[in-house]
Amino acid sequence: MHHSIHKLFNPASVAVIGASEVPGKAAERRTRSLIEGGYQGKIFPINPKRDTIFNRKAYQSILDVDEQVDLVMIVVAPRFVQQAVAESLRKGVRGIIIITAGMGETGDEGKRIEKEIQQMVEESDARLLGPNCSGMFSASARVNFLGVPPIQKGPLSILAQSGNIIDTLTYYARSRNLGFSKIVSAGNAVGVKFHEYIEYLNDDPDTGVIMLYLESISEGRQFITAARETIKRKPIIALKVGRSGAGARAAGSHTGAMAVDDVILDAAFKQAGIIRVFNVDELFDLAMVFSQCPLPKGNRAAILSEGGGDNSVAADNAEKWGVEVPILSEITRQKLRPYLLEGMPACNPIDYGGTAEENPDMIARCCDICMQDDQVDALYVTGFFGGFKDIIAPHVGELEERAARKLVDLVRTHQKPLMVHTSFARAPYRSLEILKTGGVPVFESSDRTAQSIACLMKYVENQRKIKSMTVSQDGGEMPPGVKAILQKAKDEGRKNLLETECRGILMEYAVPLPEAGFATHQNDAVAIADRLGYPVAMKVVSPDIVHKSDVGCVKLALQDSDAVQGAFYEIMENAGKVTGSSRVPGVLISPMARKGQECIIGMTRDPVFGPVIMFGLGGIFVEVLRDVAFRLAPLSNIDIDEMIQEIKGFPILIGIRGEKPKDIPAIQDVLERLSRLVIETPEIKEVDLNPVMVHENGVSIVDSRIILD
Amino acid sequence: MHHSIHKLFNPASVAVIGASEVPGKAAERRTRSLIEGGYQGKIFPINPKRDTIFNRKAYQSILDVDEQVDLVMIVVAPRFVQQAVAESLRKGVRGIIIITAGMGETGDEGKRIEKEIQQMVEESDARLLGPNCSGMFSASARVNFLGVPPIQKGPLSILAQSGNIIDTLTYYARSRNLGFSKIVSAGNAVGVKFHEYIEYLNDDPDTGVIMLYLESISEGRQFITAARETIKRKPIIALKVGRSGAGARAAGSHTGAMAVDDVILDAAFKQAGIIRVFNVDELFDLAMVFSQCPLPKGNRAAILSEGGGDNSVAADNAEKWGVEVPILSEITRQKLRPYLLEGMPACNPIDYGGTAEENPDMIARCCDICMQDDQVDALYVTGFFGGFKDIIAPHVGELEERAARKLVDLVRTHQKPLMVHTSFARAPYRSLEILKTGGVPVFESSDRTAQSIACLMKYVENQRKIKSMTVSQDGGEMPPGVKAILQKAKDEGRKNLLETECRGILMEYAVPLPEAGFATHQNDAVAIADRLGYPVAMKVVSPDIVHKSDVGCVKLALQDSDAVQGAFYEIMENAGKVTGSSRVPGVLISPMARKGQECIIGMTRDPVFGPVIMFGLGGIFVEVLRDVAFRLAPLSNIDIDEMIQEIKGFPILIGIRGEKPKDIPAIQDVLERLSRLVIETPEIKEVDLNPVMVHENGVSIVDSRIILD
């Protein structure tokens, strides 16, 4: 699979169908950027109305080219696209880029054409990019098919569903001297899928950081699997739009994409270790940081400044982003003291008063001391660095340059990230240039600085987490018992399984269920109740009755055999009213569940991400506070831990007001078994275990509901 | 009061004690900035070691100056400050600025000196700024005592507890051509208090926007009152640091300030209509926006771009900040359609496809149409504006300039704010300059753009809210009944009031309490219970017993007279064990409260803000979720509404799962009465009504606790 994409990024020759020399036209800009970018292979312009284009012979049709064509870019009106693709395939191209817009994103007719193109391409060896995309860049082959000014080679790679976002990112990179390995404008992504790109970029030795801009996600599970694998080697930073109604509207009109439930997306990103951002400048800044900085070992930072104000702002931002700002060790504090104003505590944040302004070397010295401290994983310098020469006197500029060089050296020596926030970040000062080109990011925003440090830390944590993950349930065979139950329901045309059937399926996965018995006769009911012990609960079991309590078909807390007998009659009578006695129902008898903390555990199939497992406390926690956690199945051990711990009601499970802790391992066990169940049984569309009473020892699954697809 | 500060800002002559000509020294920089700023009054350098300074005669002492000195700046070592102040006062100055650091912020000795200075100054007509401050700027008198490059005159004013933050803000303003009216570096704020500055700036006709940077707050109530009054005329934007532990540490070491509970601070800011920010660039950007843009009428924005990607990001940001992005009316959509690419929906966000890139006039036309729509309160243009000439061709630059002029005109004509987010925001392009100087802010960050629009909208809402507020309880006389109860407790040396006393006080304010009776004999207890009706609850009333249930002195759900009798004995016996029978207790008997939603209502006195009222649902909502709302007393009608509605559990009060709504007016009533109570009775330190059972009709205050100061 990979080498087919590889060809797309490394063509020995390219053709442009719809080539043009008219300045500003899509084909003209892209051909020009290809030539200006120094592409070394042959270029064949295809345009029946011209003899030459860009001083190259123009052809009537791609079929007229008598040499091999590896890659074709198609920039013709929508109605000519199909023919262009067909001819290109006949010519034997290995890569096709369709720039043309007005396809699938405009409606059904466009979608139909896309489908036909997709089929043609899938039957060939070629891979397709677009349509409705803005092109591609590949440093390895010096292909700049984006129509933007020359792009430097470097460690960043982009996969984006918007050409404008790519333009912005390449513009940022140009103005900050950063470069790219691969850039893909995916457009409507009819051909190569996102996860294939990610797999390819994972293997691309030139790619150090992957940036995603997404308006939609398809093949969600493969996407997440590919991302999770990639995280082990390089970070992925993703901007996914469409959180808001209006945002989804805008994204939808743009690529005709389907909305994704943002809560589930968040969970999926978390599981895959993808770092999510919400703005383009954020996306760029973080990619820059990852491409330049060493990774921290932990999540503790030292903050240093010549001003208490900047220190306070920085510390607040650090905490907001989850960076610890610990009080430094006595040894470090003693080492720092000589550099600080008298009376200034050296605890962290570190305030070297106003003396650094005249003598910036002090900043480097203080940073050196902090770098030596094992309890400091990253450094955050805030204030006026670079601008001391404006504030104090011109001669300080040279001292700042010297300090900047020292800071760069410190990062290399100690391999700890250091970032500088300064009010003068935009000024074209040499000291700041030394930092920026030396692997010390310089920011104008204190918040962004803290976020950058936090994201480096988060990535390290994610890597560690993903490397240690065990996903125990790899999707084996569906147990025969489950198969039989599903077959029976199918034969009878039922989507809602009976509770006895739900229990049957859950038992196959050893999900712990309360004992119960099924009775179609009052004597059996009493015998079962006697055996189980009182009090008992009784519920109707009937394919015709879904909302059992609403029609008087659930009886609770029955204390003796008389009560059971009475309840049996009542349930049967009420059931009869609903079903018209066409199918004779039975009754499920089980002991009343012990008191415990009400929880719910469930599964739904997301159209994009497949089976998603939910966990939460019951009642108002779900209904009012929406305090639930989601994860894609299969769940790893870490996913299970995280989803239990991330709900706001978690303290209730570990015990509040002197209550004993609840049996969290028992919850984990149910989640793990449910995960395996839903992976092995794709026919199940929904599972709802609600309520699950969690006790000090064990859980009671009071009610279970399964719906088939 | 005001004219005394006025003199501080408008001195006819100034002296500098500790004057210097050594470049970079604090006094040198400030004297230089004063002269370079074009100050027109006389300047008297005081330095016993020099004959002249800055070509002016230098004096041994301020007392040697034979002319009137209005303002003195003191920049001497800490041990000389007191003498300098004393001499200045003898000289009859009206304003004193102490730059010297190393005072109250370093410890007790510094605090002692500050106190003495404070006393001296308070006995005079002079007002004091600092110590540990970086100076002051006043456009009206052309005083730049900050030691920074010349500051333009303009509508911004700053009150800050950090000189560095002022340096940053004035640097930003300089590079963006904005100006100031007044700038105050408050330092340790020993003299003039924050609220006095705010009152002064409220009256200052040259101040349009007030920016605050705070590390601490003192005189919290006056501060909030002054701010609330000011909001009616001009916005206040505040950066308060110290949210995090490390941030508070940094702020504390900086000005020796006391930490403020951030949750209470947030509530106070909300009540006063102060817009809170967390970063210096945010503070500046918002102040800039307020100084340049017309105020919107409502909270609906139209978003426009040539790119779907930017539109999606913008829409997501808008929603995050609470800006509505409504689908536009059919009329507006019809008017827009001719300007859009075929198939592009005109609903909002509006995507004019790629055509605007070559013809930016289209942007102005689309904006014009949106401006005409009554349902659009603000406009948000996102994309590449200004950079089309780079993307397409140089000639487009002129078209962009023309479009920019049109946009500026549109804002003037329609008086609706318009902001531009563009990837090219930092580029020095003429079209962008036209926008920036014409009242159309240009941002590099989409998020900041959305925030800016949102804050304009929020300010209008805050103004409306504060103008319509009624604070019904202005703090009258304490009722004699309350006085008597307090006196008795004081006489007996008790801080914890008995529940009977709590009830007495609450009844004086007509807080609805369940009926109850007090008995010291079993027969009385039974008689009371018979009268009230069963079941009843019984609790001990004793000054020696605080945690009643822990020692077996609360009995619930007593069903008949026998039970009451038994409970009485038991309570008395248990109480006897605790108190040793020294003081004979009694028992309070009341009917068992009806079921309802458990709430808590309370008051604590904050050291900075005084009485703070709390409301929340009980149980896990308080203990696990910390889902409570705070407001400073006295509560306005709007405060009461907001604090009930802002808790996450609010849906429970209006009724979930088919339950009837709870009696919210009854809660409002209790809050309003409690507010009056705590205002009129400063002796009360804490009130705790917990639980308060809220029914469909009325509330039951099951338990009440009052602690005196």
PDB file of C-alpha atoms in Angstrom, chain A residues 23-24 29 32 106 147 162-165 167-168 171-172 176 213 215 239-251 253-254 278-281 305-313 315-317 319-320 325-327 342-345 347-349 351 357-358 384 390-392 421 423-427 429 444-447 598 618-621 623-625 627 648-652 656-657, chain B residues 24 29 32 106 147 162-165 167-168 171-172 176 213 215 239-251 253-254 278-281 305-313 315-317 319-320 325-327 342-345 347-349 351 357-358 383-384 390-392 421 423-427 429 444-447 598 618-621 623-625 627 648-652 656-657:
ATOM      1  CA  PRO A  23      -1.532  34.728 -14.087  1.00  0.00           C
ATOM      2  CA  GLY A  24      -3.486  33.857 -10.967  1.00  0.00           C
ATOM      3  CA  ARG A  29      -0.025  29.170 -10.061  1.00  0.00           C
ATOM      4  CA  ARG A  32       4.706  28.017 -11.695  1.00  0.00           C
ATOM      5  CA  THR A 106     -22.111  20.565  -3.951  1.00  0.00           C
ATOM      6  CA  GLY A 147       0.650  27.319  -6.032  1.00  0.00           C
ATOM      7  CA  SER A 162      -8.497  23.184   3.449  1.00  0.00           C
ATOM      8  CA  GLY A 163      -6.176  24.820   0.992  1.00  0.00           C
ATOM      9  CA  ASN A 164      -6.402  28.153   2.768  1.00  0.00           C
ATOM     10  CA  ILE A 165      -5.176  26.638   6.007  1.00  0.00           C
ATOM     11  CA  ASP A 167      -1.522  28.630   2.663  1.00  0.00           C
ATOM     12  CA  THR A 168      -1.530  30.116   6.152  1.00  0.00           C
ATOM     13  CA  TYR A 171       3.145  31.491   5.082  1.00  0.00           C
ATOM     14  CA  TYR A 172       3.881  31.250   8.819  1.00  0.00           C
ATOM     15  CA  ARG A 176       9.835  31.918  10.579  1.00  0.00           C
ATOM     16  CA  TYR A 213      -6.491  20.137   9.788  1.00  0.00           C
ATOM     17  CA  GLU A 215     -13.307  19.092   8.808  1.00  0.00           C
ATOM     18  CA  LEU A 239      -7.149  21.012  14.462  1.00  0.00           C
ATOM     19  CA  LYS A 240     -10.626  19.575  13.987  1.00  0.00           C
ATOM     20  CA  VAL A 241     -13.336  22.151  13.326  1.00  0.00           C
ATOM     21  CA  GLY A 242     -17.084  21.891  13.608  1.00  0.00           C
ATOM     22  CA  ARG A 243     -17.530  21.892  17.388  1.00  0.00           C
ATOM     23  CA  SER A 244     -20.192  24.551  17.083  1.00  0.00           C
ATOM     24  CA  GLY A 245     -23.337  24.354  15.007  1.00  0.00           C
ATOM     25  CA  ALA A 246     -22.147  27.205  12.810  1.00  0.00           C
ATOM     26  CA  GLY A 247     -18.683  25.706  12.569  1.00  0.00           C
ATOM     27  CA  ALA A 248     -20.080  22.383  11.414  1.00  0.00           C
ATOM     28  CA  ARG A 249     -22.259  24.261   8.913  1.00  0.00           C
ATOM     29  CA  ALA A 250     -19.205  26.025   7.515  1.00  0.00           C
ATOM     30  CA  ALA A 251     -17.130  22.837   7.421  1.00  0.00           C
ATOM     31  CA  SER A 253     -20.445  23.403   3.004  1.00  0.00           C
ATOM     32  CA  HIS A 254     -16.752  23.325   2.439  1.00  0.00           C
ATOM     33  CA  PHE A 278      -8.546  24.859  17.974  1.00  0.00           C
ATOM     34  CA  ASN A 279      -6.713  27.514  15.998  1.00  0.00           C
ATOM     35  CA  VAL A 280      -4.329  27.628  13.091  1.00  0.00           C
ATOM     36  CA  ASP A 281      -1.706  29.719  14.878  1.00  0.00           C
ATOM     37  CA  SER A 305      11.821  36.712  35.051  1.00  0.00           C
ATOM     38  CA  GLU A 306      13.043  40.153  35.976  1.00  0.00           C
ATOM     39  CA  GLY A 307       9.431  41.066  36.770  1.00  0.00           C
ATOM     40  CA  GLY A 308       7.007  39.714  39.346  1.00  0.00           C
ATOM     41  CA  GLY A 309       4.079  40.604  37.097  1.00  0.00           C
ATOM     42  CA  ASP A 310       5.226  38.461  34.211  1.00  0.00           C
ATOM     43  CA  ASN A 311       6.105  35.675  36.634  1.00  0.00           C
ATOM     44  CA  SER A 312       2.617  35.682  38.109  1.00  0.00           C
ATOM     45  CA  VAL A 313       0.955  35.629  34.712  1.00  0.00           C
ATOM     46  CA  ALA A 315       2.627  30.754  36.705  1.00  0.00           C
ATOM     47  CA  ASP A 316      -1.129  31.124  36.347  1.00  0.00           C
ATOM     48  CA  ASN A 317      -0.892  30.060  32.717  1.00  0.00           C
ATOM     49  CA  GLU A 319      -1.133  25.827  36.116  1.00  0.00           C
ATOM     50  CA  LYS A 320      -4.007  26.315  33.700  1.00  0.00           C
ATOM     51  CA  VAL A 325       5.692  24.942  39.122  1.00  0.00           C
ATOM     52  CA  PRO A 326       7.227  23.334  42.219  1.00  0.00           C
ATOM     53  CA  ILE A 327       9.113  25.086  44.975  1.00  0.00           C
ATOM     54  CA  GLU A 342      18.026  40.875  48.464  1.00  0.00           C
ATOM     55  CA  GLY A 343      14.824  39.683  50.030  1.00  0.00           C
ATOM     56  CA  MET A 344      13.568  38.053  46.814  1.00  0.00           C
ATOM     57  CA  PRO A 345      12.580  34.465  47.475  1.00  0.00           C
ATOM     58  CA  CYS A 347      11.508  29.446  45.316  1.00  0.00           C
ATOM     59  CA  ASN A 348       9.909  29.442  41.832  1.00  0.00           C
ATOM     60  CA  PRO A 349       8.841  31.510  39.999  1.00  0.00           C
ATOM     61  CA  ASP A 351      12.415  36.872  40.234  1.00  0.00           C
ATOM     62  CA  GLU A 357      18.041  44.221  32.707  1.00  0.00           C
ATOM     63  CA  GLU A 358      21.549  45.636  32.780  1.00  0.00           C
ATOM     64  CA  PHE A 384      11.570  41.698  28.245  1.00  0.00           C
ATOM     65  CA  ASP A 390      15.667  49.519  24.444  1.00  0.00           C
ATOM     66  CA  ILE A 391      14.782  49.810  28.104  1.00  0.00           C
ATOM     67  CA  ILE A 392      18.263  50.332  29.513  1.00  0.00           C
ATOM     68  CA  HIS A 421       8.171  34.805  26.367  1.00  0.00           C
ATOM     69  CA  SER A 423       7.053  41.604  25.025  1.00  0.00           C
ATOM     70  CA  PHE A 424       9.597  42.220  22.268  1.00  0.00           C
ATOM     71  CA  ALA A 425       8.954  38.903  20.489  1.00  0.00           C
ATOM     72  CA  ARG A 426       8.035  40.649  17.237  1.00  0.00           C
ATOM     73  CA  ALA A 427      11.074  42.908  17.205  1.00  0.00           C
ATOM     74  CA  TYR A 429      16.502  41.783  17.266  1.00  0.00           C
ATOM     75  CA  GLU A 444       4.698  37.052  22.312  1.00  0.00           C
ATOM     76  CA  SER A 445       1.987  35.268  24.282  1.00  0.00           C
ATOM     77  CA  SER A 446       2.600  33.986  27.786  1.00  0.00           C
ATOM     78  CA  ASP A 447      -0.365  31.676  27.459  1.00  0.00           C
ATOM     79  CA  GLU A 598     -25.891   3.754  40.646  1.00  0.00           C
ATOM     80  CA  GLY A 618     -26.445   7.270  37.055  1.00  0.00           C
ATOM     81  CA  GLY A 619     -29.307   9.646  37.719  1.00  0.00           C
ATOM     82  CA  ILE A 620     -28.594  13.349  37.687  1.00  0.00           C
ATOM     83  CA  PHE A 621     -24.952  12.708  36.791  1.00  0.00           C
ATOM     84  CA  GLU A 623     -29.266  13.459  32.973  1.00  0.00           C
ATOM     85  CA  VAL A 624     -28.331  16.887  34.309  1.00  0.00           C
ATOM     86  CA  LEU A 625     -24.564  17.030  34.404  1.00  0.00           C
ATOM     87  CA  ASP A 627     -20.882  13.569  33.429  1.00  0.00           C
ATOM     88  CA  LYS A 648     -16.419  14.440  37.885  1.00  0.00           C
ATOM     89  CA  GLY A 649     -18.276  12.105  40.215  1.00  0.00           C
ATOM     90  CA  PHE A 650     -15.204   9.886  40.614  1.00  0.00           C
ATOM     91  CA  PRO A 651     -14.673  10.905  44.281  1.00  0.00           C
ATOM     92  CA  ILE A 652     -17.985   9.237  45.037  1.00  0.00           C
ATOM     93  CA  ILE A 656     -16.905  10.436  50.384  1.00  0.00           C
ATOM     94  CA  ARG A 657     -18.409  11.418  53.744  1.00  0.00           C
TER      95      ARG A 657
ATOM     96  CA  GLY B  24      19.829  53.767  33.162  1.00  0.00           C
ATOM     97  CA  ARG B  29      15.259  57.519  33.288  1.00  0.00           C
ATOM     98  CA  ARG B  32      14.578  62.171  31.221  1.00  0.00           C
ATOM     99  CA  THR B 106      10.178  42.559  52.014  1.00  0.00           C
ATOM    100  CA  GLY B 147      11.008  56.274  32.536  1.00  0.00           C
ATOM    101  CA  SER B 162       3.610  46.071  38.204  1.00  0.00           C
ATOM    102  CA  GLY B 163       5.909  48.450  36.430  1.00  0.00           C
ATOM    103  CA  ASN B 164       6.913  45.811  33.917  1.00  0.00           C
ATOM    104  CA  ILE B 165       3.337  45.281  32.858  1.00  0.00           C
ATOM    105  CA  ASP B 167       6.196  48.924  30.215  1.00  0.00           C
ATOM    106  CA  THR B 168       4.713  46.163  28.087  1.00  0.00           C
ATOM    107  CA  TYR B 171       5.326  49.360  24.299  1.00  0.00           C
ATOM    108  CA  TYR B 172       2.351  47.684  22.619  1.00  0.00           C
ATOM    109  CA  ARG B 176       0.192  50.310  17.395  1.00  0.00           C
ATOM    110  CA  TYR B 213      -3.380  44.830  36.445  1.00  0.00           C
ATOM    111  CA  GLU B 215      -1.836  41.311  42.240  1.00  0.00           C
ATOM    112  CA  LEU B 239      -5.966  41.158  34.722  1.00  0.00           C
ATOM    113  CA  LYS B 240      -5.798  39.718  38.226  1.00  0.00           C
ATOM    114  CA  VAL B 241      -2.996  37.228  38.800  1.00  0.00           C
ATOM    115  CA  GLY B 242      -2.514  34.645  41.517  1.00  0.00           C
ATOM    116  CA  ARG B 243      -5.082  32.045  40.498  1.00  0.00           C
ATOM    117  CA  SER B 244      -2.488  29.331  40.884  1.00  0.00           C
ATOM    118  CA  GLY B 245      -0.432  28.596  43.956  1.00  0.00           C
ATOM    119  CA  ALA B 246       2.755  29.517  42.133  1.00  0.00           C
ATOM    120  CA  GLY B 247       1.126  32.618  40.680  1.00  0.00           C
ATOM    121  CA  ALA B 248       0.050  33.800  44.107  1.00  0.00           C
ATOM    122  CA  ARG B 249       3.549  33.081  45.366  1.00  0.00           C
ATOM    123  CA  ALA B 250       5.041  35.226  42.616  1.00  0.00           C
ATOM    124  CA  ALA B 251       2.516  38.029  43.144  1.00  0.00           C
ATOM    125  CA  SER B 253       6.764  38.277  46.699  1.00  0.00           C
ATOM    126  CA  HIS B 254       6.267  41.124  44.303  1.00  0.00           C
ATOM    127  CA  PHE B 278      -5.562  36.452  32.128  1.00  0.00           C
ATOM    128  CA  ASN B 279      -2.822  37.769  29.892  1.00  0.00           C
ATOM    129  CA  VAL B 280      -1.225  41.098  29.144  1.00  0.00           C
ATOM    130  CA  ASP B 281      -1.696  40.876  25.386  1.00  0.00           C
ATOM    131  CA  SER B 305     -14.413  34.571   4.463  1.00  0.00           C
ATOM    132  CA  GLU B 306     -13.048  33.370   1.160  1.00  0.00           C
ATOM    133  CA  GLY B 307     -12.174  30.093   2.871  1.00  0.00           C
ATOM    134  CA  GLY B 308     -14.330  27.457   4.510  1.00  0.00           C
ATOM    135  CA  GLY B 309     -11.499  26.498   6.834  1.00  0.00           C
ATOM    136  CA  ASP B 310     -11.140  29.937   8.347  1.00  0.00           C
ATOM    137  CA  ASN B 311     -14.908  30.224   8.582  1.00  0.00           C
ATOM    138  CA  SER B 312     -15.159  26.986  10.535  1.00  0.00           C
ATOM    139  CA  VAL B 313     -12.412  27.979  12.941  1.00  0.00           C
ATOM    140  CA  ALA B 315     -17.456  29.947  14.041  1.00  0.00           C
ATOM    141  CA  ASP B 316     -16.098  27.492  16.608  1.00  0.00           C
ATOM    142  CA  ASN B 317     -14.289  30.326  18.358  1.00  0.00           C
ATOM    143  CA  GLU B 319     -19.475  29.876  19.929  1.00  0.00           C
ATOM    144  CA  LYS B 320     -16.789  29.229  22.516  1.00  0.00           C
ATOM    145  CA  VAL B 325     -23.752  32.970  14.596  1.00  0.00           C
ATOM    146  CA  PRO B 326     -27.368  32.772  13.420  1.00  0.00           C
ATOM    147  CA  ILE B 327     -28.584  31.604  10.034  1.00  0.00           C
ATOM    148  CA  GLU B 342     -22.572  28.739  -7.194  1.00  0.00           C
ATOM    149  CA  GLY B 343     -23.739  26.142  -4.731  1.00  0.00           C
ATOM    150  CA  MET B 344     -22.260  27.973  -1.735  1.00  0.00           C
ATOM    151  CA  PRO B 345     -24.897  28.430   0.953  1.00  0.00           C
ATOM    152  CA  CYS B 347     -26.472  31.144   5.543  1.00  0.00           C
ATOM    153  CA  ASN B 348     -23.634  32.218   7.902  1.00  0.00           C
ATOM    154  CA  PRO B 349     -20.710  31.744   8.027  1.00  0.00           C
ATOM    155  CA  ASP B 351     -18.104  31.728   2.120  1.00  0.00           C
ATOM    156  CA  GLU B 357      -9.155  37.021  -3.744  1.00  0.00           C
ATOM    157  CA  GLU B 358      -9.072  38.718  -7.130  1.00  0.00           C
ATOM    158  CA  GLY B 383      -9.028  34.818   5.845  1.00  0.00           C
ATOM    159  CA  PHE B 384      -6.207  36.484   3.942  1.00  0.00           C
ATOM    160  CA  ASP B 390       0.761  38.275  -2.421  1.00  0.00           C
ATOM    161  CA  ILE B 391      -1.405  35.304  -3.246  1.00  0.00           C
ATOM    162  CA  ILE B 392      -2.860  36.549  -6.528  1.00  0.00           C
ATOM    163  CA  HIS B 421      -8.700  38.284  11.242  1.00  0.00           C
ATOM    164  CA  SER B 423      -2.937  35.488   8.341  1.00  0.00           C
ATOM    165  CA  PHE B 424      -1.179  38.614   7.118  1.00  0.00           C
ATOM    166  CA  ALA B 425      -1.973  40.674  10.233  1.00  0.00           C
ATOM    167  CA  ARG B 426       1.695  41.318  10.967  1.00  0.00           C
ATOM    168  CA  ALA B 427       2.543  42.430   7.423  1.00  0.00           C
ATOM    169  CA  TYR B 429       0.504  46.479   4.261  1.00  0.00           C
ATOM    170  CA  GLU B 444      -3.542  37.493  13.742  1.00  0.00           C
ATOM    171  CA  SER B 445      -5.497  35.220  16.073  1.00  0.00           C
ATOM    172  CA  SER B 446      -8.970  34.034  15.212  1.00  0.00           C
ATOM    173  CA  ASP B 447      -9.599  33.224  18.832  1.00  0.00           C
ATOM    174  CA  GLU B 598     -31.692  19.758  49.427  1.00  0.00           C
ATOM    175  CA  GLY B 618     -26.692  20.117  48.885  1.00  0.00           C
ATOM    176  CA  GLY B 619     -24.897  16.813  49.229  1.00  0.00           C
ATOM    177  CA  ILE B 620     -22.571  15.749  46.431  1.00  0.00           C
ATOM    178  CA  PHE B 621     -23.224  18.998  44.576  1.00  0.00           C
ATOM    179  CA  GLU B 623     -19.009  18.153  48.481  1.00  0.00           C
ATOM    180  CA  VAL B 624     -17.900  16.507  45.260  1.00  0.00           C
ATOM    181  CA  LEU B 625     -18.745  18.919  42.474  1.00  0.00           C
ATOM    182  CA  ASP B 627     -21.215  23.428  42.346  1.00  0.00           C
ATOM    183  CA  LYS B 648     -24.831  23.302  37.096  1.00  0.00           C
ATOM    184  CA  GLY B 649     -27.604  21.604  39.036  1.00  0.00           C
ATOM    185  CA  PHE B 650     -30.088  24.348  38.096  1.00  0.00           C
ATOM    186  CA  PRO B 651     -32.117  22.023  35.803  1.00  0.00           C
ATOM    187  CA  ILE B 652     -33.005  20.029  38.923  1.00  0.00           C
ATOM    188  CA  ILE B 656     -36.243  16.951  35.551  1.00  0.00           C
ATOM    189  CA  ARG B 657     -37.602  13.462  34.857  1.00  0.00           C
TER     190      ARG B 657
END
